[in-house]
Backbone as CSV, one residue per row, in Angstrom:
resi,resn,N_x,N_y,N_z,CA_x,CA_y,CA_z,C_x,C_y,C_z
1,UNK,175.091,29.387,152.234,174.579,30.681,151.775,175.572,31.366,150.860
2,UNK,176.837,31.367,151.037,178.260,32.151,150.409,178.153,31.458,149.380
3,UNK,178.148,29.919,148.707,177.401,28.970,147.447,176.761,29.597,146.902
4,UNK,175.395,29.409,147.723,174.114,30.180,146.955,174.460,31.662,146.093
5,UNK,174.788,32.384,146.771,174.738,33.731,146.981,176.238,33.659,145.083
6,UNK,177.346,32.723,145.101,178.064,32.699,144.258,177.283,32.365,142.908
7,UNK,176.162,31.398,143.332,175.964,30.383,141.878,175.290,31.597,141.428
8,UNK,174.268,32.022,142.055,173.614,33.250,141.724,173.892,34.011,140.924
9,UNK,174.750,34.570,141.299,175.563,35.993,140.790,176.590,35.529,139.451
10,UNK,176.910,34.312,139.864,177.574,33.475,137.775,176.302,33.448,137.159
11,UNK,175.326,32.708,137.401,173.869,32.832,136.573,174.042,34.136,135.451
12,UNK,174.177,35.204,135.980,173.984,36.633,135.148,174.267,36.009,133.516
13,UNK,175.878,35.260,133.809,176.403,35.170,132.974,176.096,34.397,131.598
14,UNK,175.236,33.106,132.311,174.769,32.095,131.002,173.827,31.371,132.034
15,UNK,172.605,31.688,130.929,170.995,30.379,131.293,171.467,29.242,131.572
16,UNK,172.165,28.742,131.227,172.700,26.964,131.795,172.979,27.034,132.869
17,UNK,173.531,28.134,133.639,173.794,27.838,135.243,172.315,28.213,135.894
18,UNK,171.860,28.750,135.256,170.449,29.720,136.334,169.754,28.153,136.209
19,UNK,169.639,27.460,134.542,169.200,26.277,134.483,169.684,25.082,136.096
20,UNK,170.956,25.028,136.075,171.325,23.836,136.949,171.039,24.320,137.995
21,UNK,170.945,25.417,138.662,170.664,25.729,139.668,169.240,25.638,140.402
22,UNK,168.693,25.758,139.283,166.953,25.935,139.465,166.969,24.081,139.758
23,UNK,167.346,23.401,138.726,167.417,21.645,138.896,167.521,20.902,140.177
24,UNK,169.245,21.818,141.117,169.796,21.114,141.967,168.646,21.536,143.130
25,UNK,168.001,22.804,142.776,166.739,23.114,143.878,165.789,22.037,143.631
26,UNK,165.511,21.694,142.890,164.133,20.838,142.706,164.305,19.250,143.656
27,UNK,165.796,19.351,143.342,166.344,17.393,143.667,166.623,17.676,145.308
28,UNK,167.488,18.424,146.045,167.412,18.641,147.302,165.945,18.334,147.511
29,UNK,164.923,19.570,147.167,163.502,19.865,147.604,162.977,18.242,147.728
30,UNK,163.467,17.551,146.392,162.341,15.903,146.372,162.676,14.828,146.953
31,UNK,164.247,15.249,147.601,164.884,14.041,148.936,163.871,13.465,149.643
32,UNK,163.366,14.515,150.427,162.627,13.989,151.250,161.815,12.995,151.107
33,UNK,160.778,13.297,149.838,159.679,12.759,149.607,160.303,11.247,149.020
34,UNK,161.435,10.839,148.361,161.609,9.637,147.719,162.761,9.142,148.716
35,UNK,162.960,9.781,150.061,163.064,9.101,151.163,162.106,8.010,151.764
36,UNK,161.301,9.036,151.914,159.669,8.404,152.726,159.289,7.350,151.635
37,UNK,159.106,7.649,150.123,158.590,6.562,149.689,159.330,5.307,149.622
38,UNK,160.821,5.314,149.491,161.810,3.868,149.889,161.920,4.129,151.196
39,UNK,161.241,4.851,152.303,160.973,3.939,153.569,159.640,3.334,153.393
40,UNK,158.752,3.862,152.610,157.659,2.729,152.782,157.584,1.594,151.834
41,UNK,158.036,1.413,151.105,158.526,-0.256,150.259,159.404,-0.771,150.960
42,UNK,160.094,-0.020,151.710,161.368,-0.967,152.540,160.503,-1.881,153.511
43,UNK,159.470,-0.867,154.362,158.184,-1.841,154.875,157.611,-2.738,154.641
44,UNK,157.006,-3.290,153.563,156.601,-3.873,152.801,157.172,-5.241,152.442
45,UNK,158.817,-5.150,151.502,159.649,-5.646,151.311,159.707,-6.635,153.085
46,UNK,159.917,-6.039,154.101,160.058,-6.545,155.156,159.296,-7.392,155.498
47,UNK,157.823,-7.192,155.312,156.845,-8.035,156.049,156.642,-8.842,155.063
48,UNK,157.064,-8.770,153.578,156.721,-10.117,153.119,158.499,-11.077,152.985
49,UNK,159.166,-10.493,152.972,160.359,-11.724,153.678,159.881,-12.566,155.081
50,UNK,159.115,-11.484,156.035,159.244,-12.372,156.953,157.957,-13.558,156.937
51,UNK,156.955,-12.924,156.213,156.087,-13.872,155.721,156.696,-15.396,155.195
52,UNK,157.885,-14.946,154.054,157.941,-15.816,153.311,159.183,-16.828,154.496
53,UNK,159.593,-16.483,155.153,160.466,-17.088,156.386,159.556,-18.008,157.466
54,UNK,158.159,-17.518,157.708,157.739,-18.194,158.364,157.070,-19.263,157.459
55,UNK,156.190,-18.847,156.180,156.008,-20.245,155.626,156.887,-21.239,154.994
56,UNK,158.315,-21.032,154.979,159.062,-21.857,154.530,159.510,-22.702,156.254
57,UNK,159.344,-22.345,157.353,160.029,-22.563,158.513,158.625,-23.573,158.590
58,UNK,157.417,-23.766,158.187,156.412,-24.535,158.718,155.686,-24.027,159.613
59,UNK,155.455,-22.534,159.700,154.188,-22.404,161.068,153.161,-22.634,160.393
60,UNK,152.588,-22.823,161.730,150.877,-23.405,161.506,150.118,-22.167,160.820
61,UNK,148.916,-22.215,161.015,148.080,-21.165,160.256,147.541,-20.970,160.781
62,UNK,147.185,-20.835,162.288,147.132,-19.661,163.190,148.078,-18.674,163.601
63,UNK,148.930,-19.216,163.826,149.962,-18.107,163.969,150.555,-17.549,162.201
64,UNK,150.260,-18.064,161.190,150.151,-17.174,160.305,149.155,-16.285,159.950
65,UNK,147.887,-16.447,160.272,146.729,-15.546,160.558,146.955,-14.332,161.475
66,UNK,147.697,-14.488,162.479,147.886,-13.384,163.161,149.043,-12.659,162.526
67,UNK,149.913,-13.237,162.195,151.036,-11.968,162.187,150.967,-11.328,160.826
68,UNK,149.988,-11.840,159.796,149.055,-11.332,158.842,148.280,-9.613,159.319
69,UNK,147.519,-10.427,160.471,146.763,-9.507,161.422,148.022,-8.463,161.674
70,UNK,148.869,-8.675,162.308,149.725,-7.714,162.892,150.382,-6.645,161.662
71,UNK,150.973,-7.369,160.787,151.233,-6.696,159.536,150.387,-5.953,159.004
72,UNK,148.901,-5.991,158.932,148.141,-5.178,158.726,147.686,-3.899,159.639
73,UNK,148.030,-4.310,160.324,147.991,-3.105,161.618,149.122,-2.109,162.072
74,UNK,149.911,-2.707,162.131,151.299,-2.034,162.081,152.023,-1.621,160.917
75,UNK,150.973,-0.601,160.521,152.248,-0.362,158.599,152.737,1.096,158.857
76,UNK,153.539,1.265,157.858,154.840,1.912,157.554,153.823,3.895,157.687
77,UNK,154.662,4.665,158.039,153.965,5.980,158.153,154.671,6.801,157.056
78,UNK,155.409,6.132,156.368,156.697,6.952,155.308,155.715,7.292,154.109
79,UNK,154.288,7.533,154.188,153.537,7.559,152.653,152.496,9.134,153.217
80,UNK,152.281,9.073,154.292,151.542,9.792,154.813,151.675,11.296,154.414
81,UNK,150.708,12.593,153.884,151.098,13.605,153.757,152.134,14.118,152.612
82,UNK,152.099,12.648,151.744,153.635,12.997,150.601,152.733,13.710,150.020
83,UNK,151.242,14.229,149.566,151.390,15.232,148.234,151.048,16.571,149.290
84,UNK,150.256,16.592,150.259,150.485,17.940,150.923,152.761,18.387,150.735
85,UNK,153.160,17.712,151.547,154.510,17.686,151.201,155.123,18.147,149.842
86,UNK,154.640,17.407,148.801,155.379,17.599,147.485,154.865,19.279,147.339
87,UNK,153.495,19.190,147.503,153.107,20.891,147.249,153.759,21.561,147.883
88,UNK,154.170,21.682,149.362,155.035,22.380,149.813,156.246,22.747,148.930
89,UNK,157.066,21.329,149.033,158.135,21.676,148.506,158.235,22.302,146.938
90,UNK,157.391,21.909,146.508,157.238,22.682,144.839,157.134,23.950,145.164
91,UNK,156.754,24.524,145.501,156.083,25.808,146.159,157.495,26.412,146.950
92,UNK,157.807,26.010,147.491,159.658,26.623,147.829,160.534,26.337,146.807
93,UNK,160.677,25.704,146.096,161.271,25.637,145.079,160.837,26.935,143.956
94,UNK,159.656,26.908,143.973,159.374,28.527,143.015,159.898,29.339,143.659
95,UNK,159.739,29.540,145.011,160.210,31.060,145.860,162.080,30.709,145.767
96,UNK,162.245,29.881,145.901,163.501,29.831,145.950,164.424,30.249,144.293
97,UNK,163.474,29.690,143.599,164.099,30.517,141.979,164.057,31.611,141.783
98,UNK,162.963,31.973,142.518,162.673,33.526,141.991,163.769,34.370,143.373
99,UNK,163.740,34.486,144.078,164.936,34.464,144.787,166.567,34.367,144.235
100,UNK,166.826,33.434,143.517,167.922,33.215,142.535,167.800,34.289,141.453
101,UNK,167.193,34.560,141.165,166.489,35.323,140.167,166.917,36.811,139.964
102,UNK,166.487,36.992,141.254,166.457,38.214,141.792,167.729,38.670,142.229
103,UNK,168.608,37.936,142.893,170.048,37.769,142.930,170.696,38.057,141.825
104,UNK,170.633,37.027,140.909,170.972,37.077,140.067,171.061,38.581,138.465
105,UNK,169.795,39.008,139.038,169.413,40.235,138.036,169.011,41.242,138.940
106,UNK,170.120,41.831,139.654,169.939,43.238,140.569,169.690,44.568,139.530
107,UNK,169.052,45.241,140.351,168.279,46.080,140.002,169.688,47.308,140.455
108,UNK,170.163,48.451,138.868,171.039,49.044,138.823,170.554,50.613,138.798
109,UNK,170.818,51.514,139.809,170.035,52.444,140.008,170.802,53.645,138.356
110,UNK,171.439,53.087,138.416,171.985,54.025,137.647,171.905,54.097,135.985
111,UNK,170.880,52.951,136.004,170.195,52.600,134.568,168.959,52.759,134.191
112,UNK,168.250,53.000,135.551,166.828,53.313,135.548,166.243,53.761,136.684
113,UNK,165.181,54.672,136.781,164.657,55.840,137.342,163.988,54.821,138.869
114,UNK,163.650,55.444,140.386,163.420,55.147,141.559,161.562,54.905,140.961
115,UNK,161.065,55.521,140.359,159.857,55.206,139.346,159.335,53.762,138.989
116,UNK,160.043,53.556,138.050,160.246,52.026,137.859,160.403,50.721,138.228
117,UNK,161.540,50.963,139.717,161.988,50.329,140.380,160.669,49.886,141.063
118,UNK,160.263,50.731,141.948,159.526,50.358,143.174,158.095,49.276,142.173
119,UNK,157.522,49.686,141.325,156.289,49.321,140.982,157.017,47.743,140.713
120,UNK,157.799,47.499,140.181,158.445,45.993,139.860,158.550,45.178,141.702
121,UNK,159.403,46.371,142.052,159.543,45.257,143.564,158.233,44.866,144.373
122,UNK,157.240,46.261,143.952,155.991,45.776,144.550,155.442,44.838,143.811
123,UNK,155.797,43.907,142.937,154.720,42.760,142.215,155.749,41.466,142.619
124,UNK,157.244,42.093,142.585,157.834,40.750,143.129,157.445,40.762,144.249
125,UNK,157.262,41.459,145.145,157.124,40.826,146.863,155.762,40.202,146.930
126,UNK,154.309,40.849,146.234,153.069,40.237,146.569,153.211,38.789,146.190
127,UNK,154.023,38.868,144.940,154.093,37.647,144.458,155.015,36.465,145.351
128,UNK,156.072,37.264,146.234,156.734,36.043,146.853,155.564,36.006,148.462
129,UNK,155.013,36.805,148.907,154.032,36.955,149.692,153.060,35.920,149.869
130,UNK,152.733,35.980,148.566,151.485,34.917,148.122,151.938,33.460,148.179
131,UNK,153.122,33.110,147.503,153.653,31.891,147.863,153.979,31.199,149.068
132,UNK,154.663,31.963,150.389,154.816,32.177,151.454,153.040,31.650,152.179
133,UNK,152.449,32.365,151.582,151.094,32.212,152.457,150.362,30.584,152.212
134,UNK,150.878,30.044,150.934,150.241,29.071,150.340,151.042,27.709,151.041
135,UNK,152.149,28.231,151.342,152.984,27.270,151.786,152.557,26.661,153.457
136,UNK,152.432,28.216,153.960,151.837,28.370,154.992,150.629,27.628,155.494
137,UNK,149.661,27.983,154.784,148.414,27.553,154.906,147.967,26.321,154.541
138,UNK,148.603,25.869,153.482,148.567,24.664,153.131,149.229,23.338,153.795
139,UNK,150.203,23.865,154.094,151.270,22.504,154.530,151.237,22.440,156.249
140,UNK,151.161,23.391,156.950,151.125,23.594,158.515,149.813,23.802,158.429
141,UNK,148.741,24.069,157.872,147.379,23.977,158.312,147.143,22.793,157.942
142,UNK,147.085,22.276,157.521,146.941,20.723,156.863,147.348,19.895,158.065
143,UNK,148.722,19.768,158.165,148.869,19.086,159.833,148.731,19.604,160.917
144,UNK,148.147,20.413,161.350,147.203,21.265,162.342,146.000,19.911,162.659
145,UNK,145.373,20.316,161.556,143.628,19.728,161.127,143.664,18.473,160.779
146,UNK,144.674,17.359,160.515,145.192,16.262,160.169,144.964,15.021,160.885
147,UNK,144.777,15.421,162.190,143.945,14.479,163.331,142.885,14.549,163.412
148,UNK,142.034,16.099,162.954,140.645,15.654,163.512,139.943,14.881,162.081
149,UNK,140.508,14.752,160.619,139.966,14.256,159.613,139.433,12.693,159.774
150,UNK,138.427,12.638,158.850,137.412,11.373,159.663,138.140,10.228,159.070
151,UNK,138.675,8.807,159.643,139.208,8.054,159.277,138.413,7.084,158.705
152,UNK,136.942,7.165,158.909,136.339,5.890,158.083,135.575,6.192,156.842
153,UNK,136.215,7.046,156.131,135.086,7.595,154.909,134.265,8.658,154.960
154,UNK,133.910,9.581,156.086,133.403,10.588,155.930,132.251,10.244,157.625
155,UNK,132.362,9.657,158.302,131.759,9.104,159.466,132.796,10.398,160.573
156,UNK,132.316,9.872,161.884,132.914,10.825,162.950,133.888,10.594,163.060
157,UNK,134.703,11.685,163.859,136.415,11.026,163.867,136.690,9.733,164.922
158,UNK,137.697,9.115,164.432,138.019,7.655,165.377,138.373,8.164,166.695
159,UNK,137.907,7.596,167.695,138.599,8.116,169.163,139.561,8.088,169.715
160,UNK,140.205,8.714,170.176,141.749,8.735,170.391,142.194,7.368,171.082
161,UNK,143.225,6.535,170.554,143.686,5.011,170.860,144.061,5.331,172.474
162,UNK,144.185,4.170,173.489,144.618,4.312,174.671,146.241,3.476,174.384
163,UNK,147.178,3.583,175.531,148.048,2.619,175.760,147.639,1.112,175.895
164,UNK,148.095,0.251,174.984,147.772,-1.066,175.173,148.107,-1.418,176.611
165,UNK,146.809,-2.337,177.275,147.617,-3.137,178.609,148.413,-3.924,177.933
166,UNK,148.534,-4.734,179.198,149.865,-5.387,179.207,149.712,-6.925,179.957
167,UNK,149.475,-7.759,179.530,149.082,-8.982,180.070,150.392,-9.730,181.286
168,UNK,149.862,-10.365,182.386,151.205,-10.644,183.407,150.864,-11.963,183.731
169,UNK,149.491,-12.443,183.362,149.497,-14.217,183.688,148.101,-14.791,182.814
170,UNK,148.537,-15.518,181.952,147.480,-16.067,181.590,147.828,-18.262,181.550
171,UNK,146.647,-18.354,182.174,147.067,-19.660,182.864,145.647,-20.526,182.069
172,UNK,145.820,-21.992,182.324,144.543,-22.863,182.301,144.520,-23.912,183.002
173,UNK,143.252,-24.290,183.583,143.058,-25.415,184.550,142.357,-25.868,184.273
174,UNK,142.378,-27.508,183.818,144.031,-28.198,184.303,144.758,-27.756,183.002
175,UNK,146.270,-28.066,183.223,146.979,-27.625,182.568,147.330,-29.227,181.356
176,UNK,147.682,-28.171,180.137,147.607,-29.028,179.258,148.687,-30.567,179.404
177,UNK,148.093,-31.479,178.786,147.078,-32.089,177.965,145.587,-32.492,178.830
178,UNK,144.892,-32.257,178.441,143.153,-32.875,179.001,142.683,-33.835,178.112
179,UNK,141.403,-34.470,178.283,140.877,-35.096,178.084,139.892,-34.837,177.095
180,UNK,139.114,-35.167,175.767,137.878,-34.688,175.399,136.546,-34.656,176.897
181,UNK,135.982,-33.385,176.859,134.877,-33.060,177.681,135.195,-32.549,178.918
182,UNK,136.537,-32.105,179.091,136.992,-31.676,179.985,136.606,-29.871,180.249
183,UNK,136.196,-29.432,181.277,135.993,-28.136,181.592,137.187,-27.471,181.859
184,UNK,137.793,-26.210,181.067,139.049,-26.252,180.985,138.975,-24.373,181.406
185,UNK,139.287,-24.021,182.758,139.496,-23.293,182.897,140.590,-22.009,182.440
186,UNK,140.260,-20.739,181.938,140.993,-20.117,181.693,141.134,-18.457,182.286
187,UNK,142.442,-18.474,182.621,141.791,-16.992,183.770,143.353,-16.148,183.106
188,UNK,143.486,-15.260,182.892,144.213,-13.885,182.593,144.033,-12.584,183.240
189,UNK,145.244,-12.054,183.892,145.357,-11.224,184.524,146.641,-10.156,183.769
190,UNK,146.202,-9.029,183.929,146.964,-7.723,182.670,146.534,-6.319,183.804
191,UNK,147.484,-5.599,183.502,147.471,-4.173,184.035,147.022,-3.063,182.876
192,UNK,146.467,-1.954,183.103,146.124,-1.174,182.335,146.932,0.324,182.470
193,UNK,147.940,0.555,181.624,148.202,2.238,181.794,147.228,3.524,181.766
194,UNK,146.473,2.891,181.521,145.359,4.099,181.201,144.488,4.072,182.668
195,UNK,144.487,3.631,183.562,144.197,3.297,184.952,142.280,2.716,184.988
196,UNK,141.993,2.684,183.521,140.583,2.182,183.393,140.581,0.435,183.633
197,UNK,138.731,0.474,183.439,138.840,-1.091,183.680,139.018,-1.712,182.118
198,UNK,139.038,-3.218,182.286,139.524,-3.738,180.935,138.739,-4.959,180.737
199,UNK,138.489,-5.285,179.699,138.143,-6.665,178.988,138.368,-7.438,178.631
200,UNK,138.052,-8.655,177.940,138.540,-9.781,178.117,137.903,-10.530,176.948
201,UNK,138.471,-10.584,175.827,137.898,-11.997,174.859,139.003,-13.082,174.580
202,UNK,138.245,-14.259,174.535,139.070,-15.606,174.292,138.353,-16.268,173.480
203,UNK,139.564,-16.860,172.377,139.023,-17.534,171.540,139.895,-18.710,171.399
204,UNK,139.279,-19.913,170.951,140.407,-21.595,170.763,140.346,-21.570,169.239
205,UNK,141.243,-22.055,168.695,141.606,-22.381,167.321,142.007,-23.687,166.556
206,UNK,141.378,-24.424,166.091,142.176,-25.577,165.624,143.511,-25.272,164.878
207,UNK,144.169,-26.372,164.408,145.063,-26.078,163.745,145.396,-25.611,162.705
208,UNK,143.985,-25.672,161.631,143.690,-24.843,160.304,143.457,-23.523,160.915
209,UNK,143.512,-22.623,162.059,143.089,-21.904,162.437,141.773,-21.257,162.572
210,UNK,140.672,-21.962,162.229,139.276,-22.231,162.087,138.725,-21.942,164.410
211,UNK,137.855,-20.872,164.087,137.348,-20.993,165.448,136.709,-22.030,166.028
212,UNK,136.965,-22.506,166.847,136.235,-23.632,167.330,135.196,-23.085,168.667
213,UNK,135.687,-22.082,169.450,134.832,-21.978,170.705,135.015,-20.324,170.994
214,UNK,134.496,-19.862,172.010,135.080,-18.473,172.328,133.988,-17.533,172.828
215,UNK,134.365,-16.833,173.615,133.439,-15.665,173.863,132.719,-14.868,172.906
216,UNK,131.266,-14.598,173.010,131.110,-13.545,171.677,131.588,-12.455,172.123
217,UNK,132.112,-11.858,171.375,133.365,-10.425,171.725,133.744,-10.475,173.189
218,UNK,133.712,-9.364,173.546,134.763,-8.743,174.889,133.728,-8.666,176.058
219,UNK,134.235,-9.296,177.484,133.672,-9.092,178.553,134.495,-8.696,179.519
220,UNK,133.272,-8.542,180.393,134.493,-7.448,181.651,135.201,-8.977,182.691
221,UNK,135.087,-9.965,182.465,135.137,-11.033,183.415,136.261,-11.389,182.386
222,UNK,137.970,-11.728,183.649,138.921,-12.302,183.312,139.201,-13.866,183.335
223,UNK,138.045,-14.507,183.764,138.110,-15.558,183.528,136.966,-16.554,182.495
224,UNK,137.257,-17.357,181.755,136.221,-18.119,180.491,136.169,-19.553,181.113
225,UNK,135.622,-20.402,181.112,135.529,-21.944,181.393,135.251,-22.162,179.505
226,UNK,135.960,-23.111,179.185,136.077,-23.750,178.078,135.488,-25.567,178.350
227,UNK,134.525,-25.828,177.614,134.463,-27.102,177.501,134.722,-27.773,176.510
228,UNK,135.547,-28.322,176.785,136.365,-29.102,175.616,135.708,-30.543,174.800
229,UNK,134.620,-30.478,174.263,134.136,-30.942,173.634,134.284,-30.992,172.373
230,UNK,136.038,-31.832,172.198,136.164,-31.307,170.847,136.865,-32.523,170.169
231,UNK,137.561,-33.551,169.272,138.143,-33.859,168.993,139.741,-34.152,169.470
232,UNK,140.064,-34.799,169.643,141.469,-35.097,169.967,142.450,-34.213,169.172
233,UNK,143.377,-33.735,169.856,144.710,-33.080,168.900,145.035,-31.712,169.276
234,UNK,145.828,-30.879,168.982,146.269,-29.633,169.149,145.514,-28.075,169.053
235,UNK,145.649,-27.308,169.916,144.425,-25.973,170.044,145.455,-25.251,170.491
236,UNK,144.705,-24.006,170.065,145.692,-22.500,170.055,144.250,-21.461,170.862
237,UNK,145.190,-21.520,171.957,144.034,-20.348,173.111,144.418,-19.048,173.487
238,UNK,143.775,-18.330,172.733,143.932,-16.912,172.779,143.766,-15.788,173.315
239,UNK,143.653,-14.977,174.043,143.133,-14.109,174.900,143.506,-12.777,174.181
240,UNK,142.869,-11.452,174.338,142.808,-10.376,174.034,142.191,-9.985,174.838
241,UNK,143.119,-8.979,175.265,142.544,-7.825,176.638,142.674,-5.919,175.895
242,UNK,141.711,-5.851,176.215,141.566,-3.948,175.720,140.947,-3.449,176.792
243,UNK,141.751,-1.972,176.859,140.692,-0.845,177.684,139.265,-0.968,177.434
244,UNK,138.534,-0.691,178.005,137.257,-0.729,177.757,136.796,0.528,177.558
245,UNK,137.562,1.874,177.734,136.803,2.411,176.790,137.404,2.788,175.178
246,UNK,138.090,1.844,174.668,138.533,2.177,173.535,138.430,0.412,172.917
247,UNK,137.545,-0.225,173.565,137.271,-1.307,172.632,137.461,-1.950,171.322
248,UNK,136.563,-0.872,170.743,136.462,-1.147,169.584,137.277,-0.362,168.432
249,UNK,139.020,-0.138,169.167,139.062,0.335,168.250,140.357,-0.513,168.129
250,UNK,140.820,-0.802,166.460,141.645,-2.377,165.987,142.773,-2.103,166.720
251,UNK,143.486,-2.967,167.141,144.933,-2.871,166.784,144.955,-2.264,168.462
252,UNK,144.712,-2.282,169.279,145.008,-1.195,170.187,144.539,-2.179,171.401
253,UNK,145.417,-3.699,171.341,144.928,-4.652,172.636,145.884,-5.484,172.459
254,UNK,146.085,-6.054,173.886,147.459,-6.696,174.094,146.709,-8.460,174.057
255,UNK,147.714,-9.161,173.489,147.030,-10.726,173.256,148.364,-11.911,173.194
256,UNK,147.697,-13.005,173.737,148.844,-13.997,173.996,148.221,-15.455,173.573
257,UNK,148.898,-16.395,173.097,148.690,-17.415,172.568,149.034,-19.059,173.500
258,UNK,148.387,-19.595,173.728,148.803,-20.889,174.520,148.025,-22.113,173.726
259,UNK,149.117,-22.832,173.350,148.996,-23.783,172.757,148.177,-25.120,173.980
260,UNK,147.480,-25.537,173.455,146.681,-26.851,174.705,146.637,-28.165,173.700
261,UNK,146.519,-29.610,174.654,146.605,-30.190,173.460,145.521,-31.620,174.395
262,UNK,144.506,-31.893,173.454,143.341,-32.731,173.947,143.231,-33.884,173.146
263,UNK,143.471,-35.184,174.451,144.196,-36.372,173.834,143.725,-37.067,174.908
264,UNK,142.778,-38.414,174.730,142.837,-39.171,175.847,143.495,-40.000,176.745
């Protein structure tokens, strides 16, 4: 403040300081925002190194399908709210010049009449008033109302996500390798934080990651019988468990992968 309050009061002296001063306000004010945006390329940057780590390491393409999946679900929050934000901060940055301003060019009673004075301070204050309110209303009402805005295009709002369960055994009988035509039991057991009941989809994958078998969507039954009526060679068995009452909404279900392998 003792800074401020100095640069201010040199300003009187020459436009080039009122200039740098007004500048060094603008660049503080836009930290933030070109924070958030090199945190969200830093995101980005991340998930495709690790992309490019796993296809140089040789995973299959199921498990590159998913963590595709996961990358798409899990992205970066550093973008969110940047132009509500930038308006803010533009918007303190005016109050904050004019503020400098005002510092800077005090009002000398002894040069001009109590007349004069007041009608000027009354247009500077509505005027810093008004900014104040815009800042206000705009930037804290905005994230107020920011949750209930509709996430799919103008449809109802999405329902509030639950805590993912949490899967504690997922098994198959018999245990791998089987036979072609073998009935291949699969049973998964998971706890729920949300203390509701939960569901259950399973799906098998060849090695192109192509579905081969599976539940149509989600049932309340933790166990699937798989008949393995399939070709000889390697399968990827999947399970996904969600609250049931937040089903259908992405990203918000716990899932585990077991490799099986059917060979006579």
């Amino acid at each position: 403040m003792v800074l401020t309050f100095v640069a201010a009061r040199l300003s009187m002296s020459t436009p080039l300081l009122t200039a740098l001063v007004i500048l060094l306000l603008f660049v503080f004010a836009s930290l933030p925002i070109l924070w958030n945006i090199k945190g969200y390329y830093d995101h980005l940057r991340d998930v495709r190194n690790l992309l490019e780590k796993k296809l140089s390491s040789g995973c299959n393409q199921a498990e590159l399908v998913q963590l595709v999946k996961d990358a798409l679900v899990v992205q970066s929050s550093g973008m969110q709210g940047v132009a509500r934000a930038t308006m803010a901060l533009t918007l303190s940055v005016i109050l904050g010049a004019a503020i400098f301003l005002l510092i800077a060019n005090p009002f000398k009673l002894q040069d001009t009449t109590l007349d004069k004075i007041l009608p000027t301070l009354k247009d500077i204050l509505l005027a810093l008033t008004g900014a104040i309110s815009s800042i206000i209303g705009f930037y804290f009402g905005g994230r107020a109302t920011q949750g209930a805005e509709p996430q799919n295009g103008g449809g109802p709002p999405a329902p509030a996500a639950a805590a993912k369960p949490a899967i504690e055994n997922f098994t198959t009988d018999p245990d791998s390798p089987a036979t072609p035509g073998t009935k291949v039991k699969i049973s998964c057991s998971a706890t729920n934080p949300s203390n509701g009941f939960l569901q259950y989809k399973f799906e098998v994958l060849d090695m192109d990651g192509k579905r081969v078998d599976g539940t149509q969507g989600y049932q309340n039954q933790s166990v699937w019988v798989w008949s393995a009526d399939v070709p000889e060679g390697k399968y990827f068995i999947w399970v996904y468990v969600r609250d049931g009452l937040h089903a259908d909404i992405g990203g918000y279900d716990a899932r585990e992968m077991k490799e099986f392998e059917i060979k006579k």
